[in-house]
Amino acid sequence: MAASTGDKDTLTALLDAGADLEVENNWGNTALWGATVRSRGDGAIIEASLARGADPDHTNAAGNSPRMLAARVANYDLEQFFSSH
């Protein structure tokens, strides 16, 4: 939830407490997927998630990953966060 809402402080606190970034919702989406969908060009949550080990290639039930989503929307501001991972 913190990743989806853009709350970096809460995300950091949850990760420090041992939260798992690869937990899936009903559609197979992880926190990184939520952060990617809601980033609006601000990659703080994406970067924090990737730095803590989030898998940019984790596919959801439809076979899509956060990296694929970033490429599919053809948004450089979004795609740049996945270039080094």
C-alpha atoms as an extended CHARMM CRD file, in Angstrom:
* protein
*
        85  EXT
         1         1  MET       CA              0.0000000000        0.0000000000        0.0000000000  PROA      1               0.0000000000
         2         2  ALA       CA              2.7830000000        2.4710000000        0.8450000000  PROA      2               0.0000000000
         3         3  ALA       CA              4.3850000000        1.9010000000       -2.5530000000  PROA      3               0.0000000000
         4         4  SER       CA              1.1090000000        2.4850000000       -4.3430000000  PROA      4               0.0000000000
         5         5  THR       CA              0.3730000000        5.7160000000       -2.5160000000  PROA      5               0.0000000000
         6         6  GLY       CA              3.8600000000        7.1730000000       -2.9250000000  PROA      6               0.0000000000
         7         7  ASP       CA              4.6150000000        7.2620000000        0.7820000000  PROA      7               0.0000000000
         8         8  LYS       CA              8.3670000000        6.6920000000        0.8020000000  PROA      8               0.0000000000
         9         9  ASP       CA              8.7730000000        7.0950000000        4.5770000000  PROA      9               0.0000000000
        10        10  THR       CA              6.1550000000        4.4470000000        5.2830000000  PROA      10              0.0000000000
        11        11  LEU       CA              7.6170000000        2.1610000000        2.6250000000  PROA      11              0.0000000000
        12        12  THR       CA             11.0780000000        2.5030000000        4.1760000000  PROA      12              0.0000000000
        13        13  ALA       CA              9.7230000000        1.7930000000        7.6610000000  PROA      13              0.0000000000
        14        14  LEU       CA              7.8630000000       -1.2840000000        6.4400000000  PROA      14              0.0000000000
        15        15  LEU       CA             10.9190000000       -2.6070000000        4.6100000000  PROA      15              0.0000000000
        16        16  ASP       CA             13.1070000000       -1.9690000000        7.6590000000  PROA      16              0.0000000000
        17        17  ALA       CA             10.5930000000       -4.0310000000        9.6460000000  PROA      17              0.0000000000
        18        18  GLY       CA             10.9250000000       -6.9120000000        7.1860000000  PROA      18              0.0000000000
        19        19  ALA       CA              8.0530000000       -6.3590000000        4.7400000000  PROA      19              0.0000000000
        20        20  ASP       CA              8.2180000000       -8.4960000000        1.6020000000  PROA      20              0.0000000000
        21        21  LEU       CA              8.2550000000       -6.5250000000       -1.6610000000  PROA      21              0.0000000000
        22        22  GLU       CA              7.1750000000       -9.5550000000       -3.6840000000  PROA      22              0.0000000000
        23        23  VAL       CA              3.8100000000      -10.1340000000       -2.0040000000  PROA      23              0.0000000000
        24        24  GLU       CA              1.1300000000      -10.2270000000       -4.7050000000  PROA      24              0.0000000000
        25        25  ASN       CA             -2.3980000000       -8.8610000000       -4.7200000000  PROA      25              0.0000000000
        26        26  ASN       CA             -5.3260000000      -10.7330000000       -6.3020000000  PROA      26              0.0000000000
        27        27  TRP       CA             -4.0290000000       -9.9130000000       -9.7970000000  PROA      27              0.0000000000
        28        28  GLY       CA             -0.4460000000      -10.9310000000       -9.1010000000  PROA      28              0.0000000000
        29        29  ASN       CA              0.8030000000       -7.3550000000       -8.8520000000  PROA      29              0.0000000000
        30        30  THR       CA              3.5650000000       -6.4660000000       -6.4100000000  PROA      30              0.0000000000
        31        31  ALA       CA              4.3550000000       -3.1930000000       -4.6520000000  PROA      31              0.0000000000
        32        32  LEU       CA              6.6710000000       -2.2410000000       -7.5160000000  PROA      32              0.0000000000
        33        33  TRP       CA              3.8130000000       -2.6470000000       -9.9930000000  PROA      33              0.0000000000
        34        34  GLY       CA              1.6760000000       -0.2920000000       -7.8870000000  PROA      34              0.0000000000
        35        35  ALA       CA              4.5060000000        2.2190000000       -7.6410000000  PROA      35              0.0000000000
        36        36  THR       CA              5.0290000000        2.0770000000      -11.4040000000  PROA      36              0.0000000000
        37        37  VAL       CA              1.3530000000        2.5930000000      -12.2010000000  PROA      37              0.0000000000
        38        38  ARG       CA              1.0520000000        5.5620000000       -9.8490000000  PROA      38              0.0000000000
        39        39  SER       CA              4.4650000000        7.1990000000      -10.2400000000  PROA      39              0.0000000000
        40        40  ARG       CA              3.4120000000       10.1620000000      -12.4070000000  PROA      40              0.0000000000
        41        41  GLY       CA              7.0900000000       10.6380000000      -13.2760000000  PROA      41              0.0000000000
        42        42  ASP       CA              8.2610000000       10.6480000000       -9.6560000000  PROA      42              0.0000000000
        43        43  GLY       CA             10.4770000000        7.6160000000       -9.2430000000  PROA      43              0.0000000000
        44        44  ALA       CA             11.3030000000        7.8680000000       -5.5370000000  PROA      44              0.0000000000
        45        45  ILE       CA              9.2270000000        4.8070000000       -4.6330000000  PROA      45              0.0000000000
        46        46  ILE       CA             10.3780000000        2.8860000000       -7.7020000000  PROA      46              0.0000000000
        47        47  GLU       CA             14.0170000000        3.6120000000       -6.9110000000  PROA      47              0.0000000000
        48        48  ALA       CA             13.6000000000        2.7630000000       -3.2290000000  PROA      48              0.0000000000
        49        49  SER       CA             11.8530000000       -0.5060000000       -4.0990000000  PROA      49              0.0000000000
        50        50  LEU       CA             14.4810000000       -1.5180000000       -6.6500000000  PROA      50              0.0000000000
        51        51  ALA       CA             17.2990000000       -0.6170000000       -4.2640000000  PROA      51              0.0000000000
        52        52  ARG       CA             15.7490000000       -2.9500000000       -1.6770000000  PROA      52              0.0000000000
        53        53  GLY       CA             15.5060000000       -5.8540000000       -4.1190000000  PROA      53              0.0000000000
        54        54  ALA       CA             12.1300000000       -5.5550000000       -5.8200000000  PROA      54              0.0000000000
        55        55  ASP       CA             12.0370000000       -7.6530000000       -8.9880000000  PROA      55              0.0000000000
        56        56  PRO       CA             11.3180000000       -5.4260000000      -12.0130000000  PROA      56              0.0000000000
        57        57  ASP       CA             10.6090000000       -8.5430000000      -14.0930000000  PROA      57              0.0000000000
        58        58  HSD       CA              8.0630000000      -10.1430000000      -11.7490000000  PROA      58              0.0000000000
        59        59  THR       CA              5.0760000000      -10.9460000000      -13.9580000000  PROA      59              0.0000000000
        60        60  ASN       CA              1.4900000000      -10.6150000000      -12.8250000000  PROA      60              0.0000000000
        61        61  ALA       CA             -1.4510000000      -12.8550000000      -13.7350000000  PROA      61              0.0000000000
        62        62  ALA       CA             -1.6610000000      -11.2230000000      -17.1660000000  PROA      62              0.0000000000
        63        63  GLY       CA              2.0360000000      -11.8610000000      -17.8340000000  PROA      63              0.0000000000
        64        64  ASN       CA              3.1260000000       -8.2410000000      -17.4430000000  PROA      64              0.0000000000
        65        65  SER       CA              5.9650000000       -6.9100000000      -15.3060000000  PROA      65              0.0000000000
        66        66  PRO       CA              6.6800000000       -3.4050000000      -13.9940000000  PROA      66              0.0000000000
        67        67  ARG       CA              9.5370000000       -3.0910000000      -16.5020000000  PROA      67              0.0000000000
        68        68  MET       CA              7.2020000000       -4.1260000000      -19.3460000000  PROA      68              0.0000000000
        69        69  LEU       CA              4.6050000000       -1.6170000000      -18.1700000000  PROA      69              0.0000000000
        70        70  ALA       CA              7.1620000000        1.2000000000      -18.1800000000  PROA      70              0.0000000000
        71        71  ALA       CA              8.2420000000        0.3010000000      -21.7130000000  PROA      71              0.0000000000
        72        72  ARG       CA              4.6800000000       -0.1890000000      -22.9310000000  PROA      72              0.0000000000
        73        73  VAL       CA              3.5350000000        3.2720000000      -21.9040000000  PROA      73              0.0000000000
        74        74  ALA       CA              6.6190000000        4.6710000000      -23.6960000000  PROA      74              0.0000000000
        75        75  ASN       CA              7.2340000000        7.1970000000      -20.9540000000  PROA      75              0.0000000000
        76        76  TYR       CA             10.9330000000        8.0350000000      -20.6020000000  PROA      76              0.0000000000
        77        77  ASP       CA             10.3890000000        9.5360000000      -17.1600000000  PROA      77              0.0000000000
        78        78  LEU       CA              9.0810000000        6.1680000000      -16.0280000000  PROA      78              0.0000000000
        79        79  GLU       CA             11.2590000000        3.8570000000      -18.0960000000  PROA      79              0.0000000000
        80        80  GLN       CA             14.5210000000        5.4650000000      -16.9330000000  PROA      80              0.0000000000
        81        81  PHE       CA             14.0880000000        4.0070000000      -13.4340000000  PROA      81              0.0000000000
        82        82  PHE       CA             14.3570000000        0.4830000000      -14.8370000000  PROA      82              0.0000000000
        83        83  SER       CA             17.3540000000        1.0190000000      -17.1100000000  PROA      83              0.0000000000
        84        84  SER       CA             19.9740000000        0.0250000000      -14.5420000000  PROA      84              0.0000000000
        85        85  HSD       CA             18.0750000000       -2.9440000000      -13.0730000000  PROA      85              0.0000000000
